[in-house]
Coordinates of C-alpha atoms in Angstrom, one line a residue:
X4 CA -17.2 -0.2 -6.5
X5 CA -17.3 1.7 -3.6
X6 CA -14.2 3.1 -1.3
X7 CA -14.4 4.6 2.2
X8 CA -11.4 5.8 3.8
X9 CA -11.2 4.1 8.0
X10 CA -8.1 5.9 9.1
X11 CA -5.4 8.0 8.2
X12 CA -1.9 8.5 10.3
X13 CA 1.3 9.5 9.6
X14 CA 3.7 6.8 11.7
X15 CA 5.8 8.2 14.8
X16 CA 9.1 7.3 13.6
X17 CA 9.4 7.3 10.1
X18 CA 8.1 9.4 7.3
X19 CA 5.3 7.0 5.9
X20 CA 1.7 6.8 6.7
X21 CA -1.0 4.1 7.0
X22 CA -4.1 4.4 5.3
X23 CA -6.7 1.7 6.1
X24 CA -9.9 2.2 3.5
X25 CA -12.6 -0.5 2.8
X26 CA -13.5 -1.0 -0.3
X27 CA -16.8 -2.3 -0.9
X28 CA -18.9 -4.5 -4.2
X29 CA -15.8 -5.8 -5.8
X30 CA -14.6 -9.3 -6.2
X31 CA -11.6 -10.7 -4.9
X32 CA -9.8 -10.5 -8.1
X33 CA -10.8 -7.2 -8.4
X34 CA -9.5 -6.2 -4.9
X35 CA -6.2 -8.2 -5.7
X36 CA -5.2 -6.2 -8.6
X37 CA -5.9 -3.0 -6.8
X38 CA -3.4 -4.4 -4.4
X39 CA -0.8 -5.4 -6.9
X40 CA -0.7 -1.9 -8.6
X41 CA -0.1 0.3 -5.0
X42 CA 2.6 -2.6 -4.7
X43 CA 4.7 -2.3 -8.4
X44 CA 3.2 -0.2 -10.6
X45 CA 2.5 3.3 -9.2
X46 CA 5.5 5.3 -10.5
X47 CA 7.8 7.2 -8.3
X48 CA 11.2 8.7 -8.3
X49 CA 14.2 7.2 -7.5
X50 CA 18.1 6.9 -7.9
X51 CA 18.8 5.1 -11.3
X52 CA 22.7 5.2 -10.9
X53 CA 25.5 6.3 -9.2
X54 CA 29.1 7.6 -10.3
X55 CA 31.6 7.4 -7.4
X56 CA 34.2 10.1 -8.1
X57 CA 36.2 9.2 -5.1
X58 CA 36.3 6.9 -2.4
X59 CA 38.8 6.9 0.5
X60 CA 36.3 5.6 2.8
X61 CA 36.5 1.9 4.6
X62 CA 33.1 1.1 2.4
X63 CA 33.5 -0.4 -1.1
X64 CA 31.8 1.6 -3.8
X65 CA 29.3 -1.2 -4.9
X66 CA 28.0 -0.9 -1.4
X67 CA 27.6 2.5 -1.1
X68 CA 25.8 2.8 -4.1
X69 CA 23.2 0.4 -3.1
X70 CA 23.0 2.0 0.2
X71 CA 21.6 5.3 -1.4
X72 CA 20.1 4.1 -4.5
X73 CA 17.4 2.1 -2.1
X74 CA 16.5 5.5 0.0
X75 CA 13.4 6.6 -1.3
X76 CA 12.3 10.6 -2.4
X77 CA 9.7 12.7 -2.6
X78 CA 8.2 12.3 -5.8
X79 CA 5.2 14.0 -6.3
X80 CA 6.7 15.6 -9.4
X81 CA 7.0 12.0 -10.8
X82 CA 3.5 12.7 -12.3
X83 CA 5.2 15.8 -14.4
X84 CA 8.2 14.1 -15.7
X85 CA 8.3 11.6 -18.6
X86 CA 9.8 8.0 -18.3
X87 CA 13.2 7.9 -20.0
X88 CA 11.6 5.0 -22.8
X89 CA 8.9 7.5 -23.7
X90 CA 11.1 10.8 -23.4
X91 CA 11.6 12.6 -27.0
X92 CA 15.2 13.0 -26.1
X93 CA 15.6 9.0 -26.5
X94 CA 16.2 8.1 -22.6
X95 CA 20.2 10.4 -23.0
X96 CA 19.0 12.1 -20.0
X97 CA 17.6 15.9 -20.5
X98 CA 15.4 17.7 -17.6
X99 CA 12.0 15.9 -18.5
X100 CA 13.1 12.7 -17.8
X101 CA 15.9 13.0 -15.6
X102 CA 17.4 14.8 -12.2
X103 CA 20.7 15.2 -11.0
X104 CA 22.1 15.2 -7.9
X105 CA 25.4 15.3 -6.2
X106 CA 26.8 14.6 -3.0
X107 CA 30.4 15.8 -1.8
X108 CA 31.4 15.6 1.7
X109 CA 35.0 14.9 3.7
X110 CA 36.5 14.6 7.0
X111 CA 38.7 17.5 8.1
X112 CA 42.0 16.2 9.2
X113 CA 41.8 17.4 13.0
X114 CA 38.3 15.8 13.4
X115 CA 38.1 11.7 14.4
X116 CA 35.1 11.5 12.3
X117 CA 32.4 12.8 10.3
X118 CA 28.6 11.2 10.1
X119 CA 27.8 11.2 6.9
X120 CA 23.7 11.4 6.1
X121 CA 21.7 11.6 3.3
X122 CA 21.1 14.9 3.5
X123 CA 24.1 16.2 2.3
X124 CA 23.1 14.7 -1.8
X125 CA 22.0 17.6 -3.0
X126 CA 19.3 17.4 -5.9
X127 CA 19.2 19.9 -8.8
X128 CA 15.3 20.1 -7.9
X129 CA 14.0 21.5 -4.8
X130 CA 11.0 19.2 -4.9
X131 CA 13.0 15.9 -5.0
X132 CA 14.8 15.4 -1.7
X133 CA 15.2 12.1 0.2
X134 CA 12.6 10.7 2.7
X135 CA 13.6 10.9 6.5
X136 CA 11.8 11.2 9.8
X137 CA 15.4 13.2 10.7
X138 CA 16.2 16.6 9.9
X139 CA 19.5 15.4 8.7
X140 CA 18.4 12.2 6.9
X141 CA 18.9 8.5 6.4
X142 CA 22.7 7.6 8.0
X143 CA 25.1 7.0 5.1
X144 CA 28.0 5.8 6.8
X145 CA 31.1 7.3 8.6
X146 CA 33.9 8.9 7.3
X147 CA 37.6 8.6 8.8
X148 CA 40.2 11.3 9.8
X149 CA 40.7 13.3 6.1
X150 CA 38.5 10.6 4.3
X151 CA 36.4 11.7 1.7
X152 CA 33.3 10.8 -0.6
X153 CA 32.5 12.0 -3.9
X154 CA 29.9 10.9 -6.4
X155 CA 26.7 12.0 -8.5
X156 CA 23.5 10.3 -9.0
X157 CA 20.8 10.1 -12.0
X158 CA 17.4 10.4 -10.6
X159 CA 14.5 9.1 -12.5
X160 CA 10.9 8.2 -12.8
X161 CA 9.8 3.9 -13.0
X162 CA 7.8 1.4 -11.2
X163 CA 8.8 -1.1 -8.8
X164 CA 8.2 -4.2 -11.5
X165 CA 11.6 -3.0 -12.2
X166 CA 13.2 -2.6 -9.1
X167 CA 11.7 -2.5 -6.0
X168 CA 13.5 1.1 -5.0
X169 CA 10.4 2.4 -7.2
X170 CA 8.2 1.0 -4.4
X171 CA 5.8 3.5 -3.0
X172 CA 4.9 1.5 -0.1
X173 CA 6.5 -0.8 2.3
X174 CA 3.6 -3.3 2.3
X175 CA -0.2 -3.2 1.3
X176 CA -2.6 -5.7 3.1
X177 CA -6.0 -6.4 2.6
X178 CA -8.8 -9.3 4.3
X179 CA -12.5 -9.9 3.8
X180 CA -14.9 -7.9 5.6
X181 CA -16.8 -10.0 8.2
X182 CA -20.3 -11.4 8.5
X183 CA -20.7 -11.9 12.3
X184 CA -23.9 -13.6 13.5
X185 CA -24.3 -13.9 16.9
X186 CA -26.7 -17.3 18.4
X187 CA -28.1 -15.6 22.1
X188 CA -29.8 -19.6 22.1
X189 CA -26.6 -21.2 22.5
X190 CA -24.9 -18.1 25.2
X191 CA -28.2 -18.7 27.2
X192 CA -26.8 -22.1 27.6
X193 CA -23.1 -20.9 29.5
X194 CA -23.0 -19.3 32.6
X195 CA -21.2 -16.2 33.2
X196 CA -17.7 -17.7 33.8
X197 CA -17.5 -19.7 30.6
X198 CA -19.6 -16.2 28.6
X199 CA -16.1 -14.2 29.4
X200 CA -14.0 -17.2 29.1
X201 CA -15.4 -17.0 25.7
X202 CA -15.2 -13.3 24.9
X203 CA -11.6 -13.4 26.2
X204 CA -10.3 -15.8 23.6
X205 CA -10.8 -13.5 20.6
X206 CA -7.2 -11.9 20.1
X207 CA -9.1 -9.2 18.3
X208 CA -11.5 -7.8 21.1
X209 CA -14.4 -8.4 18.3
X210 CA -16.7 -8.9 21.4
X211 CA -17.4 -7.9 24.7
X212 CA -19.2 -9.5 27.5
X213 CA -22.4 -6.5 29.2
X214 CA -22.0 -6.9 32.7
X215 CA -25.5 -5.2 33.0
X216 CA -27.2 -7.5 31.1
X217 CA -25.0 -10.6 30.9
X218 CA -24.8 -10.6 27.3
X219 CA -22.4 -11.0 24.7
X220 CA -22.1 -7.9 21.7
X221 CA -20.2 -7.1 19.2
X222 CA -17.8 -4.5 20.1
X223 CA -15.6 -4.1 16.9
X224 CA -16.8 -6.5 13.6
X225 CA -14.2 -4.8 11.6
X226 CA -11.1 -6.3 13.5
X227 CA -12.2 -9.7 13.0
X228 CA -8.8 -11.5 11.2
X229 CA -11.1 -14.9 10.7
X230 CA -8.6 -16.9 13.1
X231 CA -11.6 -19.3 14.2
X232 CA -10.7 -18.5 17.8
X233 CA -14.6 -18.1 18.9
X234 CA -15.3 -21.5 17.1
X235 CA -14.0 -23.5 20.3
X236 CA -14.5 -27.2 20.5
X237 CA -13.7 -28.0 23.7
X238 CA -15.7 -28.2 26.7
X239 CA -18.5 -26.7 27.4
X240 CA -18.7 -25.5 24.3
X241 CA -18.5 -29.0 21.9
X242 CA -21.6 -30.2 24.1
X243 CA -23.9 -27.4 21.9
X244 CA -25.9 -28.2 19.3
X245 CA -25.0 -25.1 17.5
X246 CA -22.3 -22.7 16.9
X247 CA -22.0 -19.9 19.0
X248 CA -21.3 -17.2 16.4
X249 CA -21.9 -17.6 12.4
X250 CA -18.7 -16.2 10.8
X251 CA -18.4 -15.3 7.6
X252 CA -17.4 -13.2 4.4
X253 CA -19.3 -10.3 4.1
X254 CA -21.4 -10.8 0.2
X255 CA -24.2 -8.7 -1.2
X256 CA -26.6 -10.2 -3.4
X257 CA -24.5 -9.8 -6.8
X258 CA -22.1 -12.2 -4.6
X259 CA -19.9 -9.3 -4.3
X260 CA -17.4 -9.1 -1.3
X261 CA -16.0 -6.4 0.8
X262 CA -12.6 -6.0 1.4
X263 CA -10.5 -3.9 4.0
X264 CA -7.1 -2.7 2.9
X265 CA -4.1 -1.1 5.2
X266 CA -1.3 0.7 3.0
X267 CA 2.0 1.6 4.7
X268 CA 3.8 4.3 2.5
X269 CA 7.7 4.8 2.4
X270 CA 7.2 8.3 2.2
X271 CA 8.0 9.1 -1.7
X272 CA 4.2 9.8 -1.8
X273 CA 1.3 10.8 0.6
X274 CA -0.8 8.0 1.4
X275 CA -3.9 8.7 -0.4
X276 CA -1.5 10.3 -3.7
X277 CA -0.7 6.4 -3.7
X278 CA -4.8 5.4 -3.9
X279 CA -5.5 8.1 -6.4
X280 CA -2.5 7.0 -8.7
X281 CA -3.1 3.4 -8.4
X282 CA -7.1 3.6 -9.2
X283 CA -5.7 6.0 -12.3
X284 CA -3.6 3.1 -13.5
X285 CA -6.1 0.6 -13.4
X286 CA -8.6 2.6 -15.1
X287 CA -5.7 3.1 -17.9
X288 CA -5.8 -0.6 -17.9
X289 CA -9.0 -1.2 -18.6
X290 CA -9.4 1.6 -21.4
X291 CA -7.3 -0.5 -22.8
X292 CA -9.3 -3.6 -22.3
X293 CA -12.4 -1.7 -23.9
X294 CA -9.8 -0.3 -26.4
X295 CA -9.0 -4.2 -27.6
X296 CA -12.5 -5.2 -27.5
X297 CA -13.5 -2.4 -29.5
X298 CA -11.5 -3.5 -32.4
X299 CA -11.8 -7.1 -31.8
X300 CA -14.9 -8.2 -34.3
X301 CA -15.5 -11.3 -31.7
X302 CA -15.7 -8.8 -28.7
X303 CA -19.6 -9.8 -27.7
X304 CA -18.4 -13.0 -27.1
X305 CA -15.2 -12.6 -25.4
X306 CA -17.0 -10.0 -23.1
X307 CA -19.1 -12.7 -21.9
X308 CA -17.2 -14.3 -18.7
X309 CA -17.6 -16.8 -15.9
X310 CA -15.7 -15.9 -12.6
X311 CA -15.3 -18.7 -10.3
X312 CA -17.7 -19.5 -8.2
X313 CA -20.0 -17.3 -9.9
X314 CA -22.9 -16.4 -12.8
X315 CA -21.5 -14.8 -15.8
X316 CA -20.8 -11.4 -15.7
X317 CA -22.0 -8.5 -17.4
X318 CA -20.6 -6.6 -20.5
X319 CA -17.3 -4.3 -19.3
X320 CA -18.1 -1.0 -19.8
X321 CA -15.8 1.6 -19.2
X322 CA -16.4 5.4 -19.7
X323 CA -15.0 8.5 -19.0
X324 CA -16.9 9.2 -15.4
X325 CA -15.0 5.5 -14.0
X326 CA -13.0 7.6 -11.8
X327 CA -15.6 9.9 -9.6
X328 CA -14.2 11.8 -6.3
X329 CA -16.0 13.5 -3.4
X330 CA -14.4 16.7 -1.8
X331 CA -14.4 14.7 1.6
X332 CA -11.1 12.2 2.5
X333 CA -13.3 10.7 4.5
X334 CA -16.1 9.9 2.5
X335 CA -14.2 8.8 -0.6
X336 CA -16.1 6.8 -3.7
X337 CA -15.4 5.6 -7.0
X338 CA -17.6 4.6 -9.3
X339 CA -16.9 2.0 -12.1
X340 CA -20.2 1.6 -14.7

């Protein structure tokens, strides 16, 4: 398995990123479960409940509640703390596996209103705050003339197969790599007109027509979404006897595919943290694979698998080098044995 990082941004109006990477010599189950872990089960921080002291606003407590317990926060130091289950103090709440916060705020009586944002909870940790593109945070809501809001949150360390305000990312998409052949036999065949006509229909801009040479390239194989646009069938182009362009999923000869991934973050963690974390829990998953095998006396022979479509595969073996990093973002690689 092989993973090169494409592009890394931070977005314009928010405080996520998008990380595009390809990851290369997999199998689409394989790619699929690195997809499902960035999704629900790398672990962040987040608000596990709220205690509303007072409420003289126009909002109803339950909805103010949800309204800050689904703002995410930085949670590097998620990796430091414990999950409440697994805490020695039993899940009561003591400063391994749980934060505090509180947020107090009200409207002077000769002021119309006060905006009321999410900067003003204040965490006992300096390096848990909530995630904003603001310098005064997400909007809460708006308190009235001599209104006021009081309450105090537990902040703590799960996954999103829980609830999705432990989500880490807003979406994670990935599509085969393409295969893209091009036939100059049949393009010999179209004038010039119906050669752009052609290149034009691509929503992608995969090709380009050279007005040099009068030939059709490829100008960007990566962006190809396999919508089947450049496989027209209507006149001129049903009249040829073959295809105009091969397209296909990109295989090696292991029947291997490649795969290209984009991650948007919320924020609660840098981009490529969220990569690093979710290869970490896969490998933990498969030590734990090896782990069963190990002690299962029938292991050879539930080793031994078929994937579909496919010859059988060889013996799982994982080790302690699965997990191998480069210095370079740009030129990252992992190597399962």
């Amino acid at each position: 398995m092989k993973v090169k990082i494409l592009d890394c941004k931070k977005h314009e109006h928010s405080a996520g990123e998008t990380l595009e990477f390809q990851l290369a010599e997999v199998d689409n189950s394989f790619a699929n479960g690195l997809r499902r872990v960035m999704l629900a089960e790398v672990p962040v921080l987040g608000i596990e409940s709220v205690t509303i002291i007072q409420n003289t606003s126009v909002l109803p407590d339950e909805m103010i509640a949800h309204r800050i317990g689904l703002v995410p926060l930085y949670s590097m130091k998620a990796r430091r703390m414990q999950y409440a289950r697994d805490c020695l103090c039993g899940g009561s709440g003591c400063g391994e596996c749980q934060i505090n916060g509180e947020l107090k705020v009200s409207c002077p009586s000769n002021k119309h209103s006060l905006q009321v944002f999410m900067d003003s909870l204040k965490i006992d940790d300096e390096e848990v705050y909530p995630v904003s593109s603001e310098e005064h945070g997400v909007w809460l809501l708006t308190l009235g003339r001599s209104q006021e809001l009081n309450l105090r949150v537990v902040i703590r360390k799960n996954i999103a197969k829980t609830h999705a305000k432990f989500m880490p990312v807003a979406t994670v998409a990935m599509r085969y790599a393409s295969d893209i052949v091009l036939n100059p036999d049949g393009f010999a065949k179209l004038d010039t007109e119906h050669r752009r006509q052609w290149v034009e229909r691509c929503p992608r801009q995969v090709f380009r027509y050279d007005d040099r040479t009068g030939q059709v390239l490829l100008a960007d194989p990566d962006a190809c979404i396999f919508c089947r646009e450049c496989l027209l069938k209507e006149p001129p182009f049903n009249k040829l006897a073959e295809p105009l362009v091969f397209v296909r999923h990109k295989k090696d000869k292991r029947g291997y595919h490649d795969f290209t991934f984009t991650v948007e973050s919320t924020g609660a963690l840098p981009v490529l943290q969220i990569l690093y974390d979710a290869v970490e829990v896969l490998r933990r998953k498969l030590e734990r694979v090896r782990d069963g095998l190990t002690e299962n006396p029938n292991a050879d022979e539930m080793v031994q698998t078929r994937p579909i479509g496919g010859a059988p595969t060889a013996p799982v073996v994982v080790n302690e080098d699965i997990l191998e990093r480069d210095g370079a973002e740009d030129n990252l690689t992992f190597v399962m044995n």
